[in-house]
Short mmCIF file of C-alpha atoms in Angstrom, two decimals:
data_model
loop_
_atom_site.label_atom_id
_atom_site.label_comp_id
_atom_site.label_asym_id
_atom_site.label_seq_id
_atom_site.Cartn_x
_atom_site.Cartn_y
_atom_site.Cartn_z
CA MET V 80 -4.10 -11.29 -16.69
CA GLN V 81 -3.91 -14.89 -15.32
CA LYS V 82 -4.24 -15.66 -11.45
CA ILE V 83 -2.04 -18.66 -9.48
CA GLY V 84 -4.02 -19.73 -5.91
CA LEU V 85 -2.38 -20.70 -2.60
CA ILE V 86 -4.27 -23.20 -0.10
CA GLY V 87 -2.61 -25.60 2.44
CA SER V 88 -2.93 -26.35 5.72
CA PRO V 89 -2.18 -23.81 8.62
CA ASN V 90 1.77 -23.53 8.61
CA ALA V 91 2.47 -26.09 5.79
CA GLY V 92 4.57 -23.10 3.87
CA LYS V 93 2.28 -21.33 1.96
CA SER V 94 3.09 -18.10 2.80
CA THR V 95 6.98 -18.27 2.53
CA LEU V 96 6.30 -19.67 -1.13
CA PHE V 97 3.96 -17.12 -1.45
CA ASN V 98 7.19 -14.29 -0.90
CA ARG V 99 9.12 -15.84 -2.91
CA LEU V 100 6.60 -15.57 -6.20
CA ILE V 101 6.57 -12.02 -6.05
CA GLY V 102 9.78 -11.81 -4.61
CA THR V 103 9.27 -9.11 -1.50
CA TYR V 104 8.33 -9.24 2.05
CA ARG V 105 4.66 -9.29 1.80
CA ALA V 106 2.69 -12.12 4.07
CA ILE V 107 3.92 -13.08 7.35
CA ILE V 108 5.32 -15.55 8.37
CA THR V 109 6.02 -17.02 12.24
CA ASP V 110 5.79 -20.50 12.91
CA ILE V 111 2.81 -19.47 14.55
CA ALA V 112 -0.04 -22.05 12.48
CA GLY V 113 -2.16 -20.18 10.73
CA THR V 114 -0.65 -16.02 11.08
CA THR V 115 -2.28 -15.92 7.34
CA ARG V 116 -5.35 -14.59 8.04
CA ASP V 117 -7.25 -13.34 5.31
CA ILE V 118 -7.24 -13.81 1.27
CA ILE V 119 -3.84 -11.40 0.42
CA GLY V 120 -4.05 -10.91 -3.45
CA HIS V 121 -0.53 -9.24 -5.06
CA GLU V 122 0.45 -8.76 -8.84
CA THR V 123 3.47 -9.75 -9.94
CA ILE V 124 5.99 -10.40 -12.70
CA LEU V 125 7.09 -14.60 -13.32
CA ASP V 126 9.77 -14.55 -16.23
CA GLY V 127 8.48 -16.40 -19.10
CA ILE V 128 5.21 -15.90 -17.67
CA GLY V 129 4.27 -12.90 -17.54
CA LYS V 130 1.84 -11.31 -15.21
CA VAL V 131 0.09 -12.82 -12.91
CA GLU V 132 -2.33 -12.51 -9.11
CA VAL V 133 -0.96 -14.71 -6.78
CA LEU V 134 -3.44 -15.08 -3.97
CA ASP V 135 -2.17 -16.76 -0.83
CA SER V 136 -5.23 -18.33 1.40
CA PRO V 137 -6.37 -18.85 5.67
CA GLY V 138 -4.31 -21.49 6.35
CA LEU V 139 -7.04 -24.00 7.28
CA ASP V 140 -8.16 -24.20 10.68
CA VAL V 141 -10.39 -26.24 12.70
CA ASN V 142 -12.81 -23.62 12.60
CA GLU V 143 -14.64 -24.27 9.69
CA ASN V 144 -15.29 -19.75 8.82
CA GLU V 145 -12.74 -20.40 6.86
CA LEU V 146 -14.17 -22.77 4.11
CA PRO V 147 -15.80 -19.79 2.22
CA TYR V 148 -11.93 -17.88 1.92
CA ILE V 149 -10.97 -21.54 0.58
CA GLU V 150 -13.41 -22.11 -1.90
CA ARG V 151 -13.24 -18.49 -2.63
CA ILE V 152 -9.25 -19.19 -3.92
CA ILE V 153 -10.06 -22.78 -5.89
CA ASN V 154 -13.42 -20.62 -7.99
CA GLU V 155 -11.09 -17.52 -8.69
CA SER V 156 -7.96 -19.46 -9.57
CA ASP V 157 -6.39 -20.95 -13.27
CA THR V 158 -4.25 -22.53 -10.99
CA ILE V 159 -3.73 -24.10 -7.69
CA ILE V 160 -0.59 -25.26 -5.93
CA MET V 161 -1.56 -26.68 -2.63
CA VAL V 162 1.89 -26.40 -0.62
CA VAL V 163 2.15 -29.29 2.52
CA ASP V 164 4.15 -29.98 4.68
CA HIS V 165 6.42 -33.74 3.55
CA LYS V 166 6.90 -34.31 7.43
CA ALA V 167 3.33 -33.63 8.17
CA GLY V 168 2.19 -35.51 5.19
CA LEU V 169 -1.47 -35.66 3.86
CA ASN V 170 -4.04 -34.48 6.90
CA SER V 171 -6.92 -35.13 7.26
CA LYS V 172 -7.61 -30.96 6.14
CA ASP V 173 -5.88 -31.24 3.22
CA GLU V 174 -7.75 -34.16 1.94
CA GLU V 175 -10.98 -31.94 2.39
CA MET V 176 -8.96 -29.16 0.31
CA ILE V 177 -8.60 -31.56 -2.32
CA SER V 178 -12.25 -32.59 -2.19
CA MET V 179 -12.87 -28.73 -2.38
CA VAL V 180 -11.12 -28.32 -5.57
CA ARG V 181 -12.16 -31.69 -7.65
CA ARG V 182 -16.10 -30.19 -6.87
CA ALA V 183 -14.94 -27.23 -8.77
CA GLY V 184 -13.91 -29.44 -12.02
CA LYS V 185 -10.28 -28.44 -11.39
CA ILE V 186 -8.49 -31.19 -10.76
CA SER V 187 -5.94 -30.38 -13.88
CA GLN V 188 -5.18 -27.30 -12.20
CA MET V 189 -3.94 -28.51 -9.16
CA ILE V 190 -0.24 -28.32 -8.20
CA VAL V 191 0.14 -30.44 -5.35
CA PHE V 192 3.71 -28.69 -4.02
CA ILE V 193 5.53 -31.05 -1.28
CA ASN V 194 7.36 -28.33 0.95
CA LYS V 195 10.29 -28.23 3.49
CA LEU V 196 12.69 -30.77 1.63
CA ASP V 197 16.15 -29.69 2.06
CA LYS V 198 17.09 -32.46 -0.02
CA LYS V 199 15.65 -34.12 -3.26
CA PRO V 200 14.20 -37.96 -3.03
CA ASN V 201 15.38 -40.49 -5.08
CA GLU V 202 13.05 -42.01 -7.30
CA ASN V 203 12.23 -44.68 -5.17
CA GLN V 204 10.96 -41.83 -2.34
CA MET V 205 9.38 -39.99 -5.17
CA ALA V 206 7.65 -42.90 -5.97
CA LEU V 207 6.25 -43.76 -1.84
CA ILE V 208 5.18 -39.93 -2.13
CA SER V 209 3.21 -39.65 -4.93
CA SER V 210 1.73 -43.11 -4.40
CA GLU V 211 -0.27 -41.75 -1.91
CA TYR V 212 -1.93 -38.91 -4.38
CA SER V 213 -2.17 -40.71 -7.29
CA HIS V 214 -5.29 -42.25 -6.43
CA TRP V 215 -6.77 -37.98 -5.99
CA GLY V 216 -6.56 -38.13 -9.55
CA ILE V 217 -3.29 -36.08 -9.04
CA ASP V 218 -1.54 -34.91 -12.28
CA HIS V 219 1.10 -32.03 -10.96
CA LEU V 220 3.29 -33.25 -8.35
CA VAL V 221 6.88 -31.45 -7.26
CA PHE V 222 9.27 -31.56 -4.83
CA GLY V 223 10.78 -28.87 -3.14
CA SER V 224 11.97 -26.16 -0.46
CA ALA V 225 10.38 -22.71 -0.72
CA HIS V 226 12.30 -21.47 2.46
CA HIS V 227 15.56 -22.49 0.45
CA GLY V 228 14.37 -21.38 -3.14
CA LYS V 229 14.26 -24.66 -4.04
CA THR V 230 11.45 -23.95 -6.28
CA GLY V 231 12.60 -24.69 -9.88
CA ASP V 232 10.67 -27.33 -10.97
CA LEU V 233 7.99 -25.39 -9.98
CA MET V 234 8.44 -23.16 -11.27
CA ARG V 235 9.38 -25.27 -14.73
CA LEU V 236 5.52 -26.52 -14.22
CA LEU V 237 3.84 -23.11 -14.24
CA TYR V 238 5.61 -22.24 -17.21
CA THR V 239 4.60 -24.77 -19.13
CA MET V 240 0.89 -24.39 -17.98
CA LEU V 241 0.75 -20.61 -18.05
CA GLY V 242 2.51 -18.80 -20.96
CA THR V 243 5.02 -18.04 -23.16
CA GLN V 244 7.72 -15.93 -22.70
CA GLU V 245 6.24 -14.15 -26.08
CA GLN V 246 3.40 -14.03 -24.32
CA TYR V 247 5.20 -11.69 -21.25
CA ILE V 248 6.74 -9.69 -23.78
CA GLN V 249 3.60 -8.86 -25.32
CA GLU V 250 1.99 -7.99 -22.18
CA GLU V 251 4.80 -5.08 -21.72
CA LEU V 252 4.30 -3.37 -25.35
CA ASP V 253 0.24 -3.17 -24.90
CA GLU V 254 1.15 -1.23 -21.62
CA GLU V 255 3.88 0.66 -22.69
CA SER V 256 3.22 4.16 -23.72
CA ASP V 257 4.91 6.66 -26.30
CA GLU V 258 5.73 9.00 -23.15
CA GLN V 259 6.90 6.32 -21.43
CA HIS V 260 8.79 5.27 -24.27
CA GLN V 261 10.55 8.30 -24.40
CA GLU V 262 11.46 8.60 -21.09
CA TRP V 263 13.99 5.58 -21.02
CA ASN V 264 15.33 6.65 -25.11
CA GLU V 265 16.01 9.63 -23.90
CA GLY V 266 19.47 9.77 -23.99
CA GLU V 267 22.89 8.87 -21.54
CA PHE V 268 23.20 10.18 -18.51
CA GLY V 269 25.47 9.29 -15.58
CA ASN V 270 25.33 7.26 -12.24
CA GLU V 271 25.65 10.33 -10.05
CA GLU V 272 24.28 9.94 -7.11
CA PHE V 273 22.49 13.12 -4.96
CA GLU V 274 22.26 13.22 -1.44
CA LEU V 275 18.91 14.45 -0.30
CA GLU V 276 17.81 15.45 3.04
CA ASP V 277 15.17 13.82 5.02
CA GLU V 278 12.38 16.63 3.86
CA GLU V 279 13.10 15.98 0.32
CA LEU V 280 12.96 11.84 -0.39
CA LEU V 281 9.22 13.06 -0.49
CA LEU V 282 10.14 14.05 -4.02
CA ASP V 283 11.71 10.76 -5.24
CA GLN V 284 8.16 8.94 -4.53
CA GLU V 285 7.46 7.31 -8.13
CA GLU V 286 3.80 7.46 -8.74
CA ASN V 287 2.43 3.73 -8.88
CA HIS V 288 1.17 1.80 -11.84
CA TYR V 289 -2.97 1.82 -9.92
CA VAL V 290 -2.09 5.93 -10.31
CA LYS V 291 -0.46 5.62 -14.33
CA ALA V 292 -3.31 3.23 -15.08
CA GLY V 293 -5.39 5.56 -13.87
CA LYS V 294 -7.31 3.84 -10.43
CA ILE V 295 -7.61 6.02 -6.93
CA PRO V 296 -6.11 3.99 -4.43
CA ILE V 297 -7.46 3.85 -1.52
CA ALA V 298 -6.44 2.81 1.92
CA ILE V 299 -8.57 1.66 5.72
CA ILE V 300 -7.07 2.92 8.14
CA GLY V 301 -8.10 2.88 11.94
CA ARG V 302 -7.30 1.11 15.06
CA PRO V 303 -8.51 -2.58 15.67
CA ASN V 304 -12.11 -3.28 15.75
CA VAL V 305 -13.39 -0.21 14.37
CA GLY V 306 -15.22 -1.60 11.94
CA LYS V 307 -12.45 -1.79 8.62
CA SER V 308 -13.46 -4.84 7.38
CA THR V 309 -17.43 -4.35 7.78
CA PHE V 310 -17.29 -1.40 6.01
CA LEU V 311 -14.63 -2.52 3.11
CA ASN V 312 -17.20 -5.50 3.31
CA LYS V 313 -20.58 -2.98 2.75
CA VAL V 314 -19.13 -1.15 -0.18
CA SER V 315 -17.30 -3.92 -2.22
CA HIS V 316 -20.40 -6.07 -1.64
CA LYS V 317 -17.92 -9.16 -1.09
CA GLU V 318 -16.53 -10.51 2.19
CA LEU V 319 -12.96 -9.41 1.44
CA SER V 320 -11.99 -9.14 4.86
CA LYS V 321 -13.22 -11.57 7.99
CA VAL V 322 -15.75 -9.50 10.23
CA SER V 323 -15.03 -10.77 13.55
CA ASP V 324 -15.44 -9.08 17.00
CA ILE V 325 -12.24 -9.85 18.46
CA PRO V 326 -9.71 -7.06 17.74
CA GLY V 327 -7.16 -7.88 15.47
CA THR V 328 -8.13 -10.35 12.99
CA THR V 329 -7.20 -8.46 9.80
CA LEU V 330 -3.27 -9.31 10.55
CA ASP V 331 -1.79 -7.91 6.59
CA TYR V 332 -2.90 -5.39 4.42
CA ILE V 333 -5.57 -6.97 1.81
CA SER V 334 -6.19 -5.60 -1.58
CA SER V 335 -9.19 -5.47 -3.71
CA GLU V 336 -10.20 -3.80 -6.99
CA LEU V 337 -13.76 -2.68 -8.12
CA THR V 338 -15.39 0.15 -10.29
CA ILE V 339 -18.29 2.04 -9.52
CA GLN V 340 -19.79 4.03 -12.44
CA ASP V 341 -16.52 3.90 -14.43
CA GLN V 342 -14.27 4.29 -11.92
CA ASP V 343 -12.04 2.26 -10.68
CA TYR V 344 -10.28 1.62 -7.53
CA VAL V 345 -8.17 -0.18 -4.99
CA LEU V 346 -9.43 -0.13 -1.62
CA TYR V 347 -6.58 -2.06 0.65
CA ASP V 348 -8.04 -3.10 4.29
CA THR V 349 -5.07 -3.24 7.13
CA ALA V 350 -4.44 -4.44 9.99
CA GLY V 351 -5.94 -2.68 13.28
CA ILE V 352 -3.02 -0.77 14.80
CA ARG V 353 -2.81 0.07 18.14
CA ARG V 354 0.17 2.96 19.29
CA LYS V 355 3.55 1.87 18.33
CA GLY V 356 5.08 2.20 21.33
CA SER V 357 2.52 -0.53 22.86
CA ILE V 358 2.81 -3.15 19.85
CA HIS V 359 5.82 -6.08 19.66
CA GLY V 360 5.64 -9.54 17.14
CA LEU V 361 3.07 -10.05 14.63
CA GLU V 362 1.57 -6.75 15.30
CA LYS V 363 4.77 -4.72 15.15
CA ILE V 364 5.24 -6.49 11.69
CA ALA V 365 1.69 -5.51 10.73
CA PHE V 366 2.72 -1.86 11.30
CA GLU V 367 5.35 -1.49 9.77
CA LYS V 368 3.72 -3.41 6.00
CA THR V 369 0.97 -0.61 6.38
CA TYR V 370 3.38 1.85 6.28
CA GLY V 371 5.19 0.66 4.21
CA MET V 372 2.06 0.52 1.41
CA LEU V 373 1.67 3.94 2.73
CA LYS V 374 4.38 5.73 1.53
CA TYR V 375 4.01 3.12 -2.10
CA TYR V 376 1.27 3.62 -3.14
CA GLN V 377 0.30 7.36 -1.49
CA PRO V 378 -3.51 6.14 -1.41
CA ILE V 379 -6.62 8.47 -0.53
CA VAL V 380 -7.04 7.40 3.32
CA LEU V 381 -10.54 7.08 4.58
CA PHE V 382 -9.01 6.83 8.49
CA LEU V 383 -12.70 5.11 10.83
CA ILE V 384 -12.57 6.14 14.24
CA SER V 385 -15.40 4.63 16.61
CA GLY V 386 -17.97 6.88 17.27
CA ASP V 387 -19.37 4.94 20.28
CA GLU V 388 -15.73 5.40 21.80
CA GLY V 389 -14.25 8.82 20.79
CA VAL V 390 -11.03 10.14 19.64
CA THR V 391 -8.56 8.28 21.79
CA LYS V 392 -4.86 8.32 22.66
CA THR V 393 -4.07 5.78 20.03
CA ASP V 394 -6.51 7.35 17.04
CA ARG V 395 -4.38 10.56 17.42
CA ALA V 396 -1.36 8.58 17.83
CA LEU V 397 -2.31 7.29 14.10
CA MET V 398 -3.11 10.57 12.86
CA THR V 399 0.46 11.58 13.57
CA HIS V 400 1.56 8.66 11.19
CA ILE V 401 -0.46 9.92 8.47
CA LEU V 402 -0.09 13.52 8.59
CA ASP V 403 3.50 12.64 8.19
CA LEU V 404 3.00 10.94 4.86
CA HIS V 405 1.11 13.98 3.69
CA LEU V 406 -1.75 11.81 2.28
CA PRO V 407 -5.29 13.34 1.56
CA THR V 408 -7.30 11.82 4.16
CA LEU V 409 -10.82 12.05 4.93
CA VAL V 410 -11.42 11.09 8.60
CA VAL V 411 -15.19 8.65 8.62
CA ILE V 412 -16.61 8.08 11.78
CA ASN V 413 -18.25 5.24 12.11
CA LYS V 414 -21.80 3.80 13.97
CA ILE V 415 -22.85 7.27 13.87
CA ASP V 416 -26.39 5.92 14.40
CA THR V 417 -26.14 4.98 17.73
CA LEU V 418 -25.50 9.10 18.74
CA ASN V 419 -28.27 11.54 18.93
CA ASN V 420 -27.44 15.36 17.64
CA LEU V 421 -25.38 16.54 20.84
CA GLN V 422 -23.55 13.22 20.45
CA LYS V 423 -22.68 13.76 17.56
CA GLU V 424 -21.66 17.65 17.85
CA LYS V 425 -19.02 17.15 20.29
CA LEU V 426 -17.20 14.41 18.06
CA LEU V 427 -17.08 16.17 15.80
CA THR V 428 -15.79 19.38 18.01
CA ALA V 429 -13.04 16.17 18.68
CA VAL V 430 -12.20 16.07 16.30
CA ARG V 431 -11.66 19.28 14.86
CA GLU V 432 -9.41 20.33 18.15
CA HIS V 433 -7.16 16.91 17.37
CA PHE V 434 -7.02 16.07 14.06
CA GLY V 435 -7.07 19.88 12.69
CA HIS V 436 -9.09 21.62 11.51
CA GLN V 437 -11.85 21.65 8.49
CA ASP V 438 -9.60 22.88 6.26
CA ARG V 439 -7.29 20.45 6.11
CA LEU V 440 -9.00 16.75 7.50
CA PHE V 441 -12.67 16.48 5.88
CA THR V 442 -15.31 14.60 8.28
CA VAL V 443 -18.31 12.01 7.07
CA GLY V 444 -20.06 10.28 10.15
CA ILE V 445 -21.21 7.39 8.35
CA SER V 446 -22.36 3.47 10.03
CA ALA V 447 -21.24 0.13 8.42
CA LYS V 448 -23.51 -1.86 9.35
CA THR V 449 -26.35 -0.41 7.95
CA GLY V 450 -24.70 1.33 5.16
CA VAL V 451 -26.18 4.72 6.22
CA ASN V 452 -23.92 7.58 4.57
CA ILE V 453 -21.70 5.29 2.85
CA GLU V 454 -22.35 7.05 -0.33
CA LYS V 455 -21.16 10.00 0.54
CA ILE V 456 -18.10 9.00 0.98
CA ARG V 457 -17.06 8.08 -2.90
CA PRO V 458 -17.63 11.62 -4.49
CA ILE V 459 -15.55 12.98 -1.52
CA VAL V 460 -12.34 10.46 -2.67
CA GLN V 461 -13.18 11.71 -6.07
CA ASP V 462 -13.16 15.16 -5.08
CA LEU V 463 -9.83 14.86 -3.02
CA ARG V 464 -8.27 12.56 -5.38
CA ALA V 465 -8.55 15.76 -8.20
CA ARG V 466 -7.65 18.38 -6.05
CA SER V 467 -4.90 16.90 -4.70
CA HIS V 468 -3.38 17.04 -8.16
CA VAL V 469 -3.53 21.05 -9.09
CA THR V 470 -0.79 22.33 -10.14
CA LEU V 471 -0.28 26.19 -8.82
CA THR V 472 2.48 28.24 -11.84
CA THR V 473 5.50 29.53 -9.75
CA GLY V 474 4.17 32.71 -11.20
CA GLN V 475 0.59 32.53 -9.10
CA LEU V 476 1.89 31.61 -6.30
CA ASN V 477 4.12 33.94 -5.65
CA LYS V 478 1.54 36.99 -7.19
CA MET V 479 -0.77 35.16 -4.35
CA ILE V 480 2.09 35.83 -1.92
CA SER V 481 3.31 38.97 -2.61
CA LYS V 482 -0.79 39.92 -2.57
CA GLY V 483 -1.01 38.61 1.27
CA PHE V 484 1.87 39.81 2.15
CA LEU V 485 0.53 43.85 1.21
CA GLU V 486 -3.21 43.18 2.84
CA LYS V 487 -1.98 41.00 5.94
CA PRO V 488 1.34 40.28 6.90
CA PRO V 489 2.39 37.60 9.24
CA THR V 490 4.62 39.38 12.10
CA PHE V 491 8.24 38.21 12.51
CA PRO V 492 10.22 38.64 16.47
CA HIS V 493 12.39 41.56 16.14
CA ASN V 494 14.98 41.86 13.53
CA LYS V 495 13.80 37.59 12.52
CA ALA V 496 11.91 38.88 9.59
CA VAL V 497 11.09 36.19 7.14
CA LYS V 498 12.09 37.43 3.11
CA VAL V 499 9.91 35.54 -0.07
CA TYR V 500 12.38 35.48 -2.66
CA TYR V 501 9.87 33.29 -4.65
CA THR V 502 8.22 29.62 -4.12
CA THR V 503 7.09 27.02 -6.72
CA GLN V 504 5.55 23.80 -6.45
CA VAL V 505 8.41 20.55 -7.16
CA LYS V 506 5.55 17.72 -6.47
CA THR V 507 1.96 17.80 -7.71
CA TYR V 508 0.98 14.34 -5.45
CA PRO V 509 1.47 15.32 -2.33
CA PRO V 510 1.70 19.12 -3.37
CA ILE V 511 4.77 19.72 -2.28
CA PHE V 512 6.49 24.03 -2.04
CA MET V 513 9.48 25.11 -1.73
CA SER V 514 10.14 28.06 -1.01
CA PHE V 515 13.89 29.78 -1.72
CA ILE V 516 14.04 33.04 1.48
CA ASN V 517 16.68 35.17 3.16
CA LYS V 518 16.92 32.39 6.60
CA LYS V 519 15.47 29.32 7.06
CA THR V 520 16.34 29.89 10.58
CA HIS V 521 13.61 32.67 10.99
CA VAL V 522 10.91 30.35 9.69
CA THR V 523 8.12 29.81 12.71
CA GLN V 524 5.12 28.03 12.88
CA ALA V 525 2.90 30.70 12.62
CA PHE V 526 4.39 31.92 9.61
CA LYS V 527 4.08 27.99 8.12
CA ASN V 528 0.74 28.25 9.12
CA TRP V 529 0.47 31.89 7.26
CA LEU V 530 1.50 30.85 4.17
CA GLU V 531 -0.05 27.45 4.07
CA THR V 532 -2.95 29.35 3.95
CA ILE V 533 -2.06 31.74 1.37
CA VAL V 534 -1.52 28.46 -0.69
CA ARG V 535 -4.09 26.56 0.01
CA LYS V 536 -6.14 29.44 -0.76
CA ALA V 537 -5.27 29.62 -4.01
CA GLY V 538 -4.64 26.08 -5.10
CA ASN V 539 -8.25 25.02 -3.00
CA TYR V 540 -6.53 22.59 -1.24
CA GLY V 541 -9.17 22.30 1.54
CA GLY V 542 -8.99 18.81 3.15
CA ILE V 543 -5.35 18.42 0.95
CA PRO V 544 -2.51 17.41 3.31
CA LEU V 545 0.20 20.43 1.94
CA HIS V 546 3.58 20.52 3.13
CA PHE V 547 6.59 22.74 2.51
CA ILE V 548 10.88 23.47 2.11
CA PHE V 549 12.25 25.98 2.89
CA LYS V 550 15.71 26.66 1.35
CA ASP V 551 17.85 29.87 2.20
CA LYS V 552 18.79 31.36 -1.78
CA LYS V 553 22.48 30.61 -2.41
CA MET V 554 21.88 30.30 -5.86
CA ASP V 555 21.13 32.71 -8.56
CA GLU V 556 18.21 31.85 -10.94
CA GLU V 557 20.79 29.74 -13.19
CA GLY V 558 22.35 27.56 -10.19
CA TYR V 559 18.82 26.36 -9.77
CA ALA V 560 18.30 26.05 -13.03
CA LYS V 561 20.99 23.37 -12.81
CA HIS V 562 20.24 22.30 -9.65
CA LEU V 563 17.02 20.83 -11.34
CA GLU V 564 18.41 19.32 -14.58
CA LYS V 565 20.33 17.55 -12.11
CA ARG V 566 17.43 16.82 -10.25
CA LYS V 567 16.27 15.77 -13.12
CA GLN V 568 18.84 13.13 -14.35
CA ALA V 569 19.12 11.29 -10.98
CA ILE V 570 15.81 10.73 -11.53
CA ARG V 571 16.22 9.04 -14.82
CA ALA V 572 19.16 7.52 -13.72
CA ARG V 573 16.78 5.91 -10.45
CA LEU V 574 14.12 4.32 -13.25
CA LYS V 575 16.36 2.67 -14.68
CA ARG V 576 17.98 0.78 -11.34
CA THR V 577 17.26 -2.80 -11.49
CA PRO V 578 15.70 -4.26 -8.12
CA LYS V 579 18.63 -5.76 -6.21
CA GLU V 580 20.53 -1.74 -6.94
CA LYS V 581 17.43 -0.14 -5.04
CA ILE V 582 17.62 -2.56 -2.33
CA ALA V 583 21.56 -1.64 -2.26
CA ILE V 584 20.93 1.84 -1.74
CA ARG V 585 17.77 1.43 0.14
CA LYS V 586 19.76 -0.24 3.04
CA GLU V 587 22.84 1.98 2.75
CA ARG V 588 20.66 4.70 3.37
CA GLU V 589 19.58 2.82 6.39
CA GLU V 590 23.20 2.36 7.80
CA LYS V 591 23.75 6.08 7.19
CA LYS V 592 20.42 7.02 8.99
CA LYS V 593 21.99 4.61 12.03
CA LYS V 594 25.61 5.85 11.86
CA GLY V 595 23.71 9.63 11.78
CA LYS V 596 22.51 8.93 15.12
#
């Protein structure tokens, strides 16, 4: 897969072009110079070219610590797009980047994109602008406006430099499995939409392409400056995130891939997040993007807390959001080497008290700086991943629940007993179960805990969040079978939607929620 690297001065429009290329709101855009603080990578498909990874570099600021990131983008990219603000012109920072490209021997692979041009310049204006770059030996110079979508000349140049439509088609065919092929050709289905309750929206989530490819996605979550970027760099042996004593150095989430002992992983380093109610502006955007990433990629979560600060209000608030998504989570206590045995025991007690029992969340103490216990994380992650995909048959579930009612039945308020007709697993990852009962309003937290304990034991789900949906039994077995078939048809119809249709449906749902409030 070829890589396209974006470089340029702060606020030249790189992030706008980045979002334009990948077709989504991925990089953070503001009028503040240097808003993009880390290397951002995103895979996308460009028509006529195929699958590419687009890399966005940090804006080159006065601080020369940025230079290694620019250099890495240049070295790893097959094609480099340097974005220049035509109003500001070529400055000393731009010239330094061009020199870096020349030293790497990639000047013939570089495109200079003169950005923020609302109108295409005439021949005389183009000749005047081009003369400024001619002595650098730059052959590829295009004009346009990323903000207004005037990137046609740039895309045509990329098309000639990077690939052909046939190459793209072949890549798609090579990756398409027989099972996927069959799924898309099973037959004609109607476009009927089915309204789902909020709790059932989890069932609509598709497995992302990383999971389908056998890769394990891992997200590193925590409040600012608990050591997330240091941890990621230690694990990957690369300086993927800038490590700083300034809280909030990472604004956008950064993804990187690595292979350890034949297992592929995708790591997501996220912005340091404070409590949702206390964030504004860029931090609010960063929080929303991180939360969206968690919902889409459904990774294993490594939740970092600082051992020398203990469990804070912010930690508890963030964990609430994580638990709402029902993602397998490992609590990683960083800076554990700074604590004595008594302090460690107090901290573990606080973690269990605030985050839940050991059967729901696993815990490991590490030092991201020295590497203490880093090697313990990988086997725990693999174990969580494997057990979070355990599927229990309806027969197994109901046998264990019936046994539980006989051996240690739950207690209920007077005349509010819950009768369970049957329970079935409706989704594997995250594990979601649906119980058909006599009266949904009779369900208490105590009954939920009782049922969860039984199911957790039956599926060996230690450390795995479980989610239960309760339904009043208003249909017989035949009616339930028809219900499931309708759900399958709805999912197949969803898979056929175009990106525009998906966005329109998402907006429609959001509008309905707002009206409901």
